[in-house]
mmCIF file of C-alpha atoms in Angstrom:
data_model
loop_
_atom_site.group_PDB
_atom_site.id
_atom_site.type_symbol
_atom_site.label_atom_id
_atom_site.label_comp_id
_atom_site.label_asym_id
_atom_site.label_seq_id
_atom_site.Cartn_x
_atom_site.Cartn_y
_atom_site.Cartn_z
ATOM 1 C CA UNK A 421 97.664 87.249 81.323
ATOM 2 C CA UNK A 422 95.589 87.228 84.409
ATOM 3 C CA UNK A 423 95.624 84.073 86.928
ATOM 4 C CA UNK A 424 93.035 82.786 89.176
ATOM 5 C CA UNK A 425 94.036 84.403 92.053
ATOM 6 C CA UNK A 426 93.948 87.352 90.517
ATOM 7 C CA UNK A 427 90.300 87.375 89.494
ATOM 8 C CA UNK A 428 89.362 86.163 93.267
ATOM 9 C CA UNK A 429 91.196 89.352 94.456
ATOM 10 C CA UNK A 430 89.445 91.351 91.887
ATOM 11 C CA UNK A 431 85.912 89.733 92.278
ATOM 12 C CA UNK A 432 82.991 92.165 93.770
ATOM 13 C CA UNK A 433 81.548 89.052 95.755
ATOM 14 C CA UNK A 434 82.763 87.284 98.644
ATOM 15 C CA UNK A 435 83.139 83.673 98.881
ATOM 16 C CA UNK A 436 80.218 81.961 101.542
ATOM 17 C CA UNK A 437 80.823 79.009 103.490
ATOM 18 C CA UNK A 438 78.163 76.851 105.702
ATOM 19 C CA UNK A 439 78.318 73.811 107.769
ATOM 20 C CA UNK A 440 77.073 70.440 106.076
ATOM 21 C CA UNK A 441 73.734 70.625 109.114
ATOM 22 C CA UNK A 442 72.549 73.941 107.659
ATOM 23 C CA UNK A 443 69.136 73.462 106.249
ATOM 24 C CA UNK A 444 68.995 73.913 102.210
ATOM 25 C CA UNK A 445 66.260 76.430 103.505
ATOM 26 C CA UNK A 446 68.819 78.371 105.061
ATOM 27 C CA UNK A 447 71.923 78.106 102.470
ATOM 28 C CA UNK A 448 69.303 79.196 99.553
ATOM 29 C CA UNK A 449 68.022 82.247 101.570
ATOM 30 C CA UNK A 450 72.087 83.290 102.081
ATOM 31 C CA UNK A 451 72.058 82.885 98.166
ATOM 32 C CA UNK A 452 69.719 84.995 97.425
ATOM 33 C CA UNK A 453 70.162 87.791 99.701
ATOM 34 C CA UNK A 454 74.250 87.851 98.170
ATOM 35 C CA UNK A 455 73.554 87.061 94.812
ATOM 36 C CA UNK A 456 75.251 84.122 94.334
ATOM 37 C CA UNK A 457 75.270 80.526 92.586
ATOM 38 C CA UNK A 458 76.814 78.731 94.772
ATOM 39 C CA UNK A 459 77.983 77.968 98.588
ATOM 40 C CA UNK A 460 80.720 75.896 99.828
ATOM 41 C CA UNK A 461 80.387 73.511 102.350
ATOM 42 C CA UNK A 462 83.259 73.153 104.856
ATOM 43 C CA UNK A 463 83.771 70.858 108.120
ATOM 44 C CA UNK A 464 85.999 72.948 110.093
ATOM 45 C CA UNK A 465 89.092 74.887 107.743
ATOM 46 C CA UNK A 466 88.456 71.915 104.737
ATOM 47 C CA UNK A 467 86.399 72.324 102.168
ATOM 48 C CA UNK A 468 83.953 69.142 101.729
ATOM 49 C CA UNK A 469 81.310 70.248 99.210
ATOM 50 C CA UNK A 470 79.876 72.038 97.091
ATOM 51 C CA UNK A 471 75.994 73.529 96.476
ATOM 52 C CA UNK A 472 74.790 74.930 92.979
ATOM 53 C CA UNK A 473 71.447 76.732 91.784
ATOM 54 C CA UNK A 474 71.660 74.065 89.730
ATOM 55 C CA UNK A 475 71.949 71.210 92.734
ATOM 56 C CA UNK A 476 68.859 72.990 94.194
ATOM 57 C CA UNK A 477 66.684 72.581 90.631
ATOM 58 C CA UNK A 478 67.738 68.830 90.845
ATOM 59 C CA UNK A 479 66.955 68.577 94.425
ATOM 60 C CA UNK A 480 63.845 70.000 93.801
ATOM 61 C CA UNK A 481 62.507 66.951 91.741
ATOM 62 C CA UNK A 482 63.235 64.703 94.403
ATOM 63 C CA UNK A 483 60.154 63.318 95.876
ATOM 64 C CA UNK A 484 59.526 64.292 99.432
ATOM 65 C CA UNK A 485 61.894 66.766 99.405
ATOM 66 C CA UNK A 486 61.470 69.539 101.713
ATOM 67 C CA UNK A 487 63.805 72.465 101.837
ATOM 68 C CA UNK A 488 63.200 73.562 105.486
ATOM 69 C CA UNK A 489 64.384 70.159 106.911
ATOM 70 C CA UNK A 490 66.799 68.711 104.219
ATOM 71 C CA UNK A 491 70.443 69.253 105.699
ATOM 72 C CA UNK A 492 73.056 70.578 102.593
ATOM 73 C CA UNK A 493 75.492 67.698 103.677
ATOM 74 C CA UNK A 494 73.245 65.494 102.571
ATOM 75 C CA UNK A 495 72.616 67.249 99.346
ATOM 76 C CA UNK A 496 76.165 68.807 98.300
ATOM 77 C CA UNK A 497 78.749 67.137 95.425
ATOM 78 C CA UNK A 498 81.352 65.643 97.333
ATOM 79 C CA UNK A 499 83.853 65.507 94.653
ATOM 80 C CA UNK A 500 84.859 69.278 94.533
ATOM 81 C CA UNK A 501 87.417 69.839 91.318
ATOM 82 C CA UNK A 502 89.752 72.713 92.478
ATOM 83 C CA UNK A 503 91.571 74.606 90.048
ATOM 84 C CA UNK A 504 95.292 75.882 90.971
ATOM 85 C CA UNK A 505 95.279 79.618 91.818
ATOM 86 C CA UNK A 506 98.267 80.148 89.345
ATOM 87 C CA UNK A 507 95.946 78.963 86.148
ATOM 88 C CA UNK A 508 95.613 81.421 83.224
ATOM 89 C CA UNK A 509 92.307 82.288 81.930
ATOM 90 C CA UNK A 510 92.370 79.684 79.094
ATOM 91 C CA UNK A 511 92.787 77.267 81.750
ATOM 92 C CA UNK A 512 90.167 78.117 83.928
ATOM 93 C CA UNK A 513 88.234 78.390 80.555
ATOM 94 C CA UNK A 514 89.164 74.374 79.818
ATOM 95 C CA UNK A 515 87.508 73.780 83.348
ATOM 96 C CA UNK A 516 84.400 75.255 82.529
ATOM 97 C CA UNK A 517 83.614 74.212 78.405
ATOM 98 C CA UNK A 518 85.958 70.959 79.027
ATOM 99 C CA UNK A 519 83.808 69.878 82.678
ATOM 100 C CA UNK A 520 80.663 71.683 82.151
ATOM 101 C CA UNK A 521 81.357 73.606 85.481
ATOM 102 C CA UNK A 522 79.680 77.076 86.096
ATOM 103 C CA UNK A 523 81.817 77.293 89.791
ATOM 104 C CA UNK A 524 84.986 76.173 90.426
ATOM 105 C CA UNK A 525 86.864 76.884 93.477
ATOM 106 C CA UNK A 526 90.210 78.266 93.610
ATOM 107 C CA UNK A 527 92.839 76.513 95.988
ATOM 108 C CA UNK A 528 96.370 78.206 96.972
ATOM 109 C CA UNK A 529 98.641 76.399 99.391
ATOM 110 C CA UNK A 530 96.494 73.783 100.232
ATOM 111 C CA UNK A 531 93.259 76.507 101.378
ATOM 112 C CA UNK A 532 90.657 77.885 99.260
ATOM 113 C CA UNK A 533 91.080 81.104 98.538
ATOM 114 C CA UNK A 534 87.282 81.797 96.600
ATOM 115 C CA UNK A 535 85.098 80.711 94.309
ATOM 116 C CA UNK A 536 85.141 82.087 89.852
ATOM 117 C CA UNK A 537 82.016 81.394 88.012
ATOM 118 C CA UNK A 538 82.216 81.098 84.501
ATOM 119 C CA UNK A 539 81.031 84.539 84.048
ATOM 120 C CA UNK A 540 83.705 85.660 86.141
ATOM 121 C CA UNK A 541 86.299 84.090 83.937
ATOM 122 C CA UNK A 542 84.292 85.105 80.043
ATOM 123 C CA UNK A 543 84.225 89.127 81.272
ATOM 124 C CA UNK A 544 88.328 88.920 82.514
ATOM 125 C CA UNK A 545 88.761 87.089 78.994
ATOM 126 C CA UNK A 546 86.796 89.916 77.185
ATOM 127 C CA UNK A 547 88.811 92.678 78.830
ATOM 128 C CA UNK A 548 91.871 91.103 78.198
ATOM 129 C CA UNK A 549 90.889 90.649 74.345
ATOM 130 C CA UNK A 550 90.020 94.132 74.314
ATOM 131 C CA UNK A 551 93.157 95.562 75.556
ATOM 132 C CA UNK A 552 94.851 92.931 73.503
ATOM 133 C CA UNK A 553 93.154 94.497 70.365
ATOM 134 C CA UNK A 554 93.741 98.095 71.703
ATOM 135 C CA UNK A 555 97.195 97.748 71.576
ATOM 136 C CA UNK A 556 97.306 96.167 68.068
ATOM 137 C CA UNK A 557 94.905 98.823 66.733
ATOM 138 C CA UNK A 558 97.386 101.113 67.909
ATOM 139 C CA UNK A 559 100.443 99.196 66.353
ATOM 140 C CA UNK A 560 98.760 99.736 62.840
ATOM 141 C CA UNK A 561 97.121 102.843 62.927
ATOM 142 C CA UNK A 562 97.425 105.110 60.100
ATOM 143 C CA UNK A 563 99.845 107.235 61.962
ATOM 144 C CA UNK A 564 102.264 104.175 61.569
ATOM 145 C CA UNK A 565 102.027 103.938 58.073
ATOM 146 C CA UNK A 566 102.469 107.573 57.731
ATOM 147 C CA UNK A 567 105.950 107.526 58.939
ATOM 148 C CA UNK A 568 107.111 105.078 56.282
ATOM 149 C CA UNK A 569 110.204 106.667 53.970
ATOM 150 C CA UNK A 570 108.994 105.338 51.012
#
């Protein structure tokens, strides 16, 4: 079964990063232009938060909010949940349905090593149930049967 670090190495996407004094302005235009759902904040190597497409639809609502001078640090969820980069699928699938998390970055040895969305995690766990009924398609094919000394 495949692990977290796994799908990171296999993911199409890179992993962004900004500073906590980069304008919201600014971190949503790098989301767009990469096609991404979130950004992770970092002060120097450490990761210290983290920004959704859902964060920004909250922030949004805010009154007097104004994305060209708002500052992500003072926007971002502090208390990052990590997942282990040795986690199965059905464990990264407990973050997401158990937490209600659509990103959750992936931490080996202390540094983050990239982000897995949710989707990320469902398509590995379809391919994986797709081989996995391949090969037991194959097990009882008629061909089987067929060799049977009755």
């Amino acid at each position: 079964m495949k692990t977290a670090e796994e799908l990171v190495k296999r993911k199409e996407s890179k992993t962004f990063y900004v500073s906590p004094d980069t304008t919201i302005y600014n971190v949503v235009q790098i989301m767009i232009k990469n096609r991404i759902g979130a950004i992770l904040i970092k002060e120097g190597e450490k990761v210290t938060g983290i920004w959704t497409e859902r964060d920004f639809l909250r922030n949004c609502a805010d009154d007097g909010f104004n994305l060209r001078e708002e500052k992500i640090g003072d926007h971002m969820i502090t208390n990052v949940h990590f997942a282990q980069y040795d986690e199965s699928l059905y464990s990264l699938m407990d973050h997401f349905l158990g937490l209600r998390f659509r990103h959750i970055p992936i931490l080996k040895d202390g540094e983050c090593i990239g982000i897995l969305s949710s989707g990320d995690v469902m398509k590995a766990v379809m391919i994986e149930k797709d081989r996995e009924l391949r090969e037991l398609n194959a097990i009882v094919s008629w061909e089987y049967y067929e060799n049977w000394k009755w």
